[in-house]
Short mmCIF file of N, CA and C and ligand atoms in Angstrom, two decimals:
data_model
loop_
_atom_site.label_atom_id
_atom_site.label_comp_id
_atom_site.label_asym_id
_atom_site.label_seq_id
_atom_site.Cartn_x
_atom_site.Cartn_y
_atom_site.Cartn_z
N MET A 169 -52.03 13.95 69.73
CA MET A 169 -51.06 15.02 69.30
C MET A 169 -50.27 14.23 68.62
N ILE A 170 -49.94 14.85 67.60
CA ILE A 170 -48.44 14.18 66.77
C ILE A 170 -47.15 14.83 67.37
N LYS A 171 -46.05 14.38 67.67
CA LYS A 171 -44.79 14.73 68.18
C LYS A 171 -44.12 15.04 67.06
N ASP A 172 -43.48 15.96 67.34
CA ASP A 172 -42.31 16.61 66.42
C ASP A 172 -41.27 15.86 65.78
N LYS A 173 -40.90 14.48 66.55
CA LYS A 173 -40.03 13.68 66.09
C LYS A 173 -40.98 12.76 64.80
N ASP A 174 -42.28 12.35 65.49
CA ASP A 174 -42.91 11.34 64.46
C ASP A 174 -43.37 12.22 63.14
N PHE A 175 -43.55 13.76 63.23
CA PHE A 175 -43.52 14.52 62.33
C PHE A 175 -42.43 14.44 61.20
N ASN A 176 -41.53 14.92 62.11
CA ASN A 176 -40.10 14.57 61.05
C ASN A 176 -40.06 13.39 60.31
N LYS A 177 -40.20 12.23 61.08
CA LYS A 177 -39.91 11.10 60.24
C LYS A 177 -41.10 11.07 59.17
N MET A 178 -42.36 11.61 59.28
CA MET A 178 -43.16 11.13 58.29
C MET A 178 -42.84 12.11 56.99
N VAL A 179 -42.42 13.25 57.41
CA VAL A 179 -42.12 14.18 56.13
C VAL A 179 -40.68 13.53 55.54
N ASN A 180 -39.93 13.11 56.38
CA ASN A 180 -38.80 12.32 55.73
C ASN A 180 -39.13 10.93 54.81
N ASP A 181 -39.94 10.32 55.33
CA ASP A 181 -40.35 9.11 54.91
C ASP A 181 -41.23 9.45 53.17
N ILE A 182 -42.02 10.51 53.58
CA ILE A 182 -42.55 11.27 52.08
C ILE A 182 -41.66 11.36 51.37
N GLN A 183 -40.55 12.30 51.78
CA GLN A 183 -39.49 13.00 50.93
C GLN A 183 -38.82 11.66 50.26
N LYS A 184 -38.63 10.53 51.02
CA LYS A 184 -37.78 9.55 50.46
C LYS A 184 -38.49 9.00 49.18
N LYS A 185 -40.12 8.75 49.25
CA LYS A 185 -41.02 8.20 48.49
C LYS A 185 -40.95 9.05 47.33
N ILE A 186 -40.80 10.29 47.43
CA ILE A 186 -40.92 11.31 46.32
C ILE A 186 -39.74 11.10 45.37
N GLU A 187 -38.66 11.00 46.11
CA GLU A 187 -37.32 10.77 45.24
C GLU A 187 -37.02 9.60 44.87
N HIS A 188 -37.92 8.39 45.26
CA HIS A 188 -37.72 7.05 44.83
C HIS A 188 -38.74 6.94 43.31
N TYR A 189 -39.89 7.53 43.15
CA TYR A 189 -40.60 7.90 42.22
C TYR A 189 -40.14 8.71 41.12
N GLU A 190 -39.58 9.77 41.39
CA GLU A 190 -38.71 10.64 40.36
C GLU A 190 -37.75 9.85 39.60
N GLU A 191 -36.85 8.87 40.54
CA GLU A 191 -35.69 8.23 40.18
C GLU A 191 -36.19 7.08 39.15
N THR A 192 -37.46 6.61 39.24
CA THR A 192 -37.92 5.52 38.65
C THR A 192 -38.41 5.86 37.26
N ASP A 193 -39.13 7.12 37.35
CA ASP A 193 -39.63 7.83 36.28
C ASP A 193 -38.81 8.67 35.06
N PHE A 194 -37.61 9.05 35.90
CA PHE A 194 -37.09 10.27 35.07
C PHE A 194 -35.35 9.86 35.05
N SER A 195 -34.84 10.27 33.94
CA SER A 195 -33.32 10.08 33.84
C SER A 195 -32.75 10.99 34.84
N LYS A 196 -31.42 10.31 34.93
CA LYS A 196 -30.65 11.22 36.07
C LYS A 196 -30.38 12.68 35.34
N LYS A 197 -30.37 12.97 34.21
CA LYS A 197 -30.17 14.17 33.87
C LYS A 197 -31.50 14.93 34.28
N VAL A 198 -32.33 14.44 33.73
CA VAL A 198 -33.72 15.47 34.11
C VAL A 198 -33.73 15.78 35.68
N ILE A 199 -33.40 14.66 36.32
CA ILE A 199 -33.31 15.17 37.84
C ILE A 199 -32.35 15.94 38.40
N ASP A 200 -31.28 15.81 37.78
CA ASP A 200 -30.15 16.65 37.86
C ASP A 200 -30.55 18.22 37.50
N GLU A 201 -30.84 18.13 36.19
CA GLU A 201 -31.31 19.96 35.88
C GLU A 201 -32.49 20.44 36.74
N TYR A 202 -33.51 19.69 37.11
CA TYR A 202 -34.62 20.23 37.93
C TYR A 202 -34.11 20.39 39.45
N ARG A 203 -33.21 19.71 39.92
CA ARG A 203 -32.74 19.87 41.22
C ARG A 203 -31.71 21.04 41.29
N ASN A 204 -31.23 21.30 40.48
CA ASN A 204 -29.91 22.27 40.36
C ASN A 204 -29.95 23.01 39.00
N PRO A 205 -31.37 23.68 38.85
CA PRO A 205 -31.58 24.41 37.37
C PRO A 205 -30.50 25.53 36.98
N ASN A 206 -30.15 25.64 35.93
CA ASN A 206 -28.99 26.46 35.18
C ASN A 206 -30.10 27.79 34.85
N ASN A 207 -29.47 29.12 34.67
CA ASN A 207 -30.22 29.93 34.10
C ASN A 207 -31.44 30.08 34.82
N PHE A 208 -32.06 29.82 35.88
CA PHE A 208 -33.64 30.20 36.14
C PHE A 208 -33.56 31.17 36.69
N TYR A 209 -33.33 32.25 35.77
CA TYR A 209 -33.54 33.93 36.44
C TYR A 209 -34.01 34.72 35.45
N ALA A 210 -34.61 36.01 35.80
CA ALA A 210 -34.85 36.65 34.94
C ALA A 210 -33.79 37.68 34.73
N ILE A 211 -33.90 38.24 33.45
CA ILE A 211 -32.79 38.77 32.72
C ILE A 211 -33.52 40.45 32.57
N GLU A 212 -32.92 41.35 33.39
CA GLU A 212 -33.39 42.98 33.14
C GLU A 212 -33.09 43.16 31.94
N ASN A 213 -34.37 43.73 31.06
CA ASN A 213 -34.09 44.43 29.81
C ASN A 213 -33.59 43.77 28.89
N PRO A 214 -33.95 42.29 28.70
CA PRO A 214 -33.22 41.31 27.65
C PRO A 214 -33.74 42.00 26.22
N ASP A 215 -32.96 41.68 25.31
CA ASP A 215 -33.00 41.82 23.85
C ASP A 215 -34.48 41.50 23.38
N VAL A 216 -34.42 40.39 23.70
CA VAL A 216 -35.94 39.75 23.50
C VAL A 216 -36.67 38.54 24.32
N THR A 217 -38.04 38.66 24.26
CA THR A 217 -38.60 37.57 25.39
C THR A 217 -39.41 36.74 24.54
N GLY A 218 -39.74 35.50 24.97
CA GLY A 218 -41.14 34.73 24.43
C GLY A 218 -41.48 34.44 25.80
N GLU A 219 -42.88 34.06 25.50
CA GLU A 219 -43.60 33.84 26.91
C GLU A 219 -44.72 33.09 26.07
N ILE A 220 -44.93 31.65 26.42
CA ILE A 220 -46.20 30.97 26.19
C ILE A 220 -46.49 30.22 27.45
N LYS A 221 -48.09 30.18 27.35
CA LYS A 221 -48.61 29.44 28.26
C LYS A 221 -48.93 27.87 27.53
N GLY A 222 -48.61 26.90 27.78
CA GLY A 222 -48.74 25.74 27.35
C GLY A 222 -50.24 25.06 27.57
N PRO A 223 -50.84 24.27 26.62
CA PRO A 223 -51.92 23.80 26.76
C PRO A 223 -52.13 22.93 28.39
N CYS A 224 -51.30 22.73 28.91
CA CYS A 224 -51.25 21.81 30.41
C CYS A 224 -51.63 23.31 31.36
N GLY A 225 -51.38 24.60 30.87
CA GLY A 225 -51.61 25.84 31.80
C GLY A 225 -50.34 26.35 32.42
N ASP A 226 -49.43 25.53 32.24
CA ASP A 226 -48.20 26.05 32.74
C ASP A 226 -47.40 27.16 31.68
N THR A 227 -46.67 27.98 32.14
CA THR A 227 -46.41 29.14 31.59
C THR A 227 -44.49 29.01 31.52
N MET A 228 -43.93 29.04 30.37
CA MET A 228 -42.52 29.32 30.31
C MET A 228 -42.24 30.93 29.70
N LYS A 229 -41.24 31.35 30.37
CA LYS A 229 -40.74 32.59 29.79
C LYS A 229 -39.13 32.39 29.62
N ILE A 230 -38.55 32.73 28.41
CA ILE A 230 -37.36 32.92 28.01
C ILE A 230 -36.85 34.00 27.73
N MET A 231 -35.62 34.64 28.31
CA MET A 231 -35.33 36.16 27.76
C MET A 231 -33.74 35.84 27.35
N LEU A 232 -33.40 36.53 26.07
CA LEU A 232 -32.08 36.61 25.60
C LEU A 232 -31.71 37.90 25.44
N ASN A 233 -30.25 37.74 25.55
CA ASN A 233 -29.57 39.03 25.04
C ASN A 233 -28.47 38.40 23.88
N VAL A 234 -28.35 39.12 22.98
CA VAL A 234 -27.74 38.75 21.64
C VAL A 234 -26.58 39.65 21.43
N GLU A 235 -25.33 39.56 21.31
CA GLU A 235 -24.24 40.40 20.40
C GLU A 235 -23.60 39.71 19.49
N ASN A 236 -23.63 40.50 18.49
CA ASN A 236 -22.86 39.76 17.13
C ASN A 236 -23.06 38.53 16.67
N ASP A 237 -24.51 38.20 16.69
CA ASP A 237 -25.41 37.13 16.43
C ASP A 237 -24.72 35.90 17.37
N ILE A 238 -24.43 36.29 18.57
CA ILE A 238 -24.16 35.06 19.58
C ILE A 238 -25.02 35.30 20.93
N VAL A 239 -25.60 34.39 21.29
CA VAL A 239 -26.44 34.47 22.71
C VAL A 239 -25.28 34.54 23.67
N VAL A 240 -25.41 35.87 24.17
CA VAL A 240 -24.41 36.05 25.22
C VAL A 240 -25.15 35.80 26.93
N ASP A 241 -26.34 35.73 26.72
CA ASP A 241 -26.91 35.72 28.16
C ASP A 241 -28.56 34.92 27.84
N ILE A 242 -28.85 34.29 28.67
CA ILE A 242 -30.16 33.57 28.40
C ILE A 242 -30.76 33.14 29.53
N GLY A 243 -32.00 33.53 30.28
CA GLY A 243 -32.56 33.23 31.30
C GLY A 243 -33.81 32.54 31.41
N PHE A 244 -34.38 31.99 32.00
CA PHE A 244 -35.69 31.27 31.90
C PHE A 244 -36.71 31.37 33.09
N LEU A 245 -37.94 31.33 33.12
CA LEU A 245 -38.77 31.19 34.17
C LEU A 245 -40.09 30.49 33.88
N THR A 246 -40.53 29.61 35.08
CA THR A 246 -41.70 28.68 34.74
C THR A 246 -42.31 28.61 35.80
N ASP A 247 -43.51 28.47 35.85
CA ASP A 247 -44.44 27.99 37.09
C ASP A 247 -44.63 26.54 37.04
N GLY A 248 -44.28 25.85 35.96
CA GLY A 248 -44.67 24.31 35.64
C GLY A 248 -43.90 23.70 36.57
N CYS A 249 -44.08 22.44 36.18
CA CYS A 249 -43.51 21.32 36.82
C CYS A 249 -42.06 20.91 36.95
N CYS A 250 -41.94 19.95 37.33
CA CYS A 250 -40.38 19.87 37.78
C CYS A 250 -39.79 19.61 36.29
N THR A 251 -40.59 18.83 35.43
CA THR A 251 -39.90 18.78 34.06
C THR A 251 -39.66 19.80 33.12
N SER A 252 -40.52 21.02 33.49
CA SER A 252 -40.44 22.12 32.85
C SER A 252 -39.12 22.77 33.23
N ILE A 253 -38.93 22.94 34.50
CA ILE A 253 -37.61 23.64 35.02
C ILE A 253 -36.67 22.74 34.47
N ALA A 254 -36.82 21.19 34.08
CA ALA A 254 -35.50 20.65 33.59
C ALA A 254 -35.17 20.81 32.16
N CYS A 255 -36.53 21.33 31.31
CA CYS A 255 -36.48 21.49 30.01
C CYS A 255 -35.87 22.72 29.98
N GLY A 256 -36.20 23.91 30.48
CA GLY A 256 -35.78 25.10 30.71
C GLY A 256 -34.17 25.21 31.06
N SER A 257 -34.04 24.26 32.11
CA SER A 257 -32.44 24.59 32.35
C SER A 257 -31.45 23.85 31.24
N MET A 258 -31.87 22.62 30.74
CA MET A 258 -30.91 22.14 29.36
C MET A 258 -31.06 22.68 28.16
N LEU A 259 -32.31 23.37 27.64
CA LEU A 259 -32.55 24.27 26.77
C LEU A 259 -31.38 25.67 26.77
N THR A 260 -31.50 26.31 27.78
CA THR A 260 -30.78 27.39 28.07
C THR A 260 -29.24 26.82 27.84
N LYS A 261 -28.74 25.84 28.53
CA LYS A 261 -27.33 25.46 28.46
C LYS A 261 -27.45 25.15 26.83
N MET A 262 -28.09 24.44 26.15
CA MET A 262 -27.66 24.22 24.62
C MET A 262 -27.67 25.72 23.78
N VAL A 263 -28.48 26.48 24.13
CA VAL A 263 -28.60 27.90 23.63
C VAL A 263 -27.40 28.83 23.85
N GLN A 264 -26.81 28.95 25.04
CA GLN A 264 -25.73 29.74 25.70
C GLN A 264 -24.61 29.82 24.78
N GLY A 265 -24.40 30.88 24.33
CA GLY A 265 -22.94 30.92 23.79
C GLY A 265 -23.15 30.65 22.01
N LYS A 266 -24.09 30.01 21.58
CA LYS A 266 -24.30 29.60 20.43
C LYS A 266 -24.63 30.71 19.13
N THR A 267 -24.52 30.82 18.09
CA THR A 267 -25.17 31.63 16.77
C THR A 267 -26.47 31.44 16.91
N LEU A 268 -27.17 32.59 16.51
CA LEU A 268 -28.52 32.58 16.14
C LEU A 268 -28.79 31.21 14.76
N LYS A 269 -28.12 30.91 14.22
CA LYS A 269 -28.55 30.12 13.34
C LYS A 269 -28.30 28.40 14.15
N GLU A 270 -27.48 28.42 14.69
CA GLU A 270 -27.18 27.29 15.51
C GLU A 270 -28.24 26.99 16.47
N VAL A 271 -28.61 27.92 17.05
CA VAL A 271 -29.90 27.93 18.15
C VAL A 271 -31.20 27.47 17.39
N SER A 272 -31.43 27.97 16.04
CA SER A 272 -32.60 28.10 14.98
C SER A 272 -32.96 26.45 14.79
N ILE A 273 -31.83 25.60 14.94
CA ILE A 273 -32.09 24.30 14.30
C ILE A 273 -32.14 23.38 15.44
N ILE A 274 -32.45 23.88 16.80
CA ILE A 274 -32.70 23.21 17.95
C ILE A 274 -34.46 22.87 18.08
N THR A 275 -34.49 21.74 17.97
CA THR A 275 -35.94 21.09 18.13
C THR A 275 -36.26 20.54 19.68
N SER A 276 -37.55 20.34 19.81
CA SER A 276 -37.93 19.70 20.78
C SER A 276 -37.67 18.17 20.88
N GLU A 277 -37.33 17.53 19.90
CA GLU A 277 -36.63 16.22 19.91
C GLU A 277 -35.29 16.21 20.39
N LYS A 278 -34.43 17.18 20.20
CA LYS A 278 -33.05 17.26 20.24
C LYS A 278 -32.92 17.73 21.96
N LEU A 279 -33.83 18.53 22.26
CA LEU A 279 -33.79 19.08 23.74
C LEU A 279 -34.28 17.44 24.66
N ASN A 280 -35.17 16.72 24.08
CA ASN A 280 -35.81 15.48 24.57
C ASN A 280 -34.25 14.39 24.62
N ASP A 281 -33.82 14.43 23.63
CA ASP A 281 -32.73 13.67 23.78
C ASP A 281 -31.51 13.97 24.55
N ALA A 282 -31.56 15.22 24.61
CA ALA A 282 -30.37 15.72 25.70
C ALA A 282 -30.70 15.49 27.16
N LEU A 283 -31.84 15.24 27.33
CA LEU A 283 -32.55 14.86 28.79
C LEU A 283 -32.33 13.50 28.64
N ASP A 284 -31.81 12.83 27.88
CA ASP A 284 -32.06 11.35 27.82
C ASP A 284 -33.46 10.94 27.92
N GLY A 285 -34.62 11.51 27.45
CA GLY A 285 -35.69 11.00 27.06
C GLY A 285 -36.71 11.08 28.21
N LEU A 286 -37.65 11.98 28.19
CA LEU A 286 -38.73 12.13 29.08
C LEU A 286 -39.82 11.12 29.05
N PRO A 287 -40.58 10.42 29.95
CA PRO A 287 -41.76 9.75 30.00
C PRO A 287 -42.81 10.50 28.73
N GLU A 288 -43.40 9.43 27.93
CA GLU A 288 -44.28 10.13 27.16
C GLU A 288 -45.16 11.33 27.68
N ASN A 289 -45.70 11.01 28.94
CA ASN A 289 -46.73 12.19 29.27
C ASN A 289 -46.00 13.71 29.68
N HIS A 290 -44.74 13.26 29.68
CA HIS A 290 -43.98 14.76 29.81
C HIS A 290 -43.23 15.26 28.40
N VAL A 291 -43.41 14.66 27.46
CA VAL A 291 -42.79 15.17 26.37
C VAL A 291 -43.32 16.52 25.82
N HIS A 292 -44.41 16.91 25.90
CA HIS A 292 -45.00 18.19 25.82
C HIS A 292 -44.02 19.39 26.51
N CYS A 293 -43.68 18.93 27.79
CA CYS A 293 -42.87 20.01 28.13
C CYS A 293 -41.69 20.72 27.56
N THR A 294 -41.03 19.79 26.69
CA THR A 294 -39.96 19.95 25.98
C THR A 294 -40.63 21.08 24.58
N VAL A 295 -41.67 20.80 24.20
CA VAL A 295 -42.41 21.61 23.32
C VAL A 295 -42.79 23.11 23.50
N LEU A 296 -43.17 23.11 24.97
CA LEU A 296 -43.08 24.28 25.17
C LEU A 296 -42.20 24.93 25.45
N ALA A 297 -41.14 24.52 26.43
CA ALA A 297 -39.53 24.87 26.03
C ALA A 297 -38.87 25.71 24.60
N VAL A 298 -39.07 24.99 23.47
CA VAL A 298 -38.51 25.08 22.38
C VAL A 298 -39.63 26.15 21.66
N ASN A 299 -40.89 25.80 21.75
CA ASN A 299 -41.76 26.99 21.29
C ASN A 299 -41.34 28.34 21.76
N THR A 300 -41.20 28.29 23.20
CA THR A 300 -40.93 29.64 23.81
C THR A 300 -39.42 30.48 23.20
N LEU A 301 -38.49 29.30 23.14
CA LEU A 301 -37.42 30.05 22.80
C LEU A 301 -37.72 30.41 21.25
N LYS A 302 -38.46 30.01 20.54
CA LYS A 302 -38.80 30.23 19.04
C LYS A 302 -39.42 31.46 19.10
N LYS A 303 -40.66 31.55 20.09
CA LYS A 303 -41.26 32.74 19.80
C LYS A 303 -40.23 34.03 20.15
N ALA A 304 -39.39 33.84 21.09
CA ALA A 304 -38.35 35.06 21.46
C ALA A 304 -37.51 35.13 20.13
N LEU A 305 -36.82 34.17 19.50
CA LEU A 305 -36.24 34.58 18.21
C LEU A 305 -37.03 34.99 17.41
N ASN A 306 -38.03 34.79 16.99
CA ASN A 306 -39.03 35.60 15.90
C ASN A 306 -38.90 37.08 15.92
N LYS A 307 -39.27 37.44 17.35
CA LYS A 307 -39.36 39.05 17.73
C LYS A 307 -37.65 39.58 17.29
N PHE A 308 -36.84 38.88 17.54
CA PHE A 308 -35.42 39.07 17.32
C PHE A 308 -35.46 39.22 15.84
N ASP A 309 -36.04 38.41 15.20
CA ASP A 309 -35.96 38.46 13.66
C ASP A 309 -36.50 39.70 12.97
N ARG A 310 -37.75 40.09 13.68
CA ARG A 310 -38.60 41.26 13.25
C ARG A 310 -38.03 42.69 13.56
N ARG A 311 -36.88 42.36 14.56
CA ARG A 311 -36.62 44.01 14.97
C ARG A 311 -35.75 44.63 14.09
FE1 FES B 75 -46.85 21.50 31.58
FE2 FES B 75 -44.44 20.19 32.24
S1 FES B 75 -46.86 19.74 32.94
S2 FES B 75 -44.94 21.87 31.14
#
């Protein structure tokens, strides 16, 4: 039978290995954003919501409140990977307090730059986040 002490050491070793791989593969900004995400919450009765399920099967939802053409509150939810959390966090920070015109020119490339670049196999997470934002904004335009 495995002892508590051995089990805890095994868990700690696995945790350290995971953190080592994260730090090897991802920028410091990506790690900071997903370990301490900003705006990772649901807004009750938002002005507009966008929700998309990406080709990877992960879902992103972005909710916004806008007053006088300025984003006054934004939240996101995702059931996706750590990178999608980092993308939602950084994107919502880029949007908060901006005018709708300023928000409309945010691209997945700009989000990728803001995160100091994602590994190639995770760049699609930026596309999912920005497309979800655009879906929400399109609804706002049509109101
Ligand atoms: Fe699907 Fe990151 S792997 S959003």
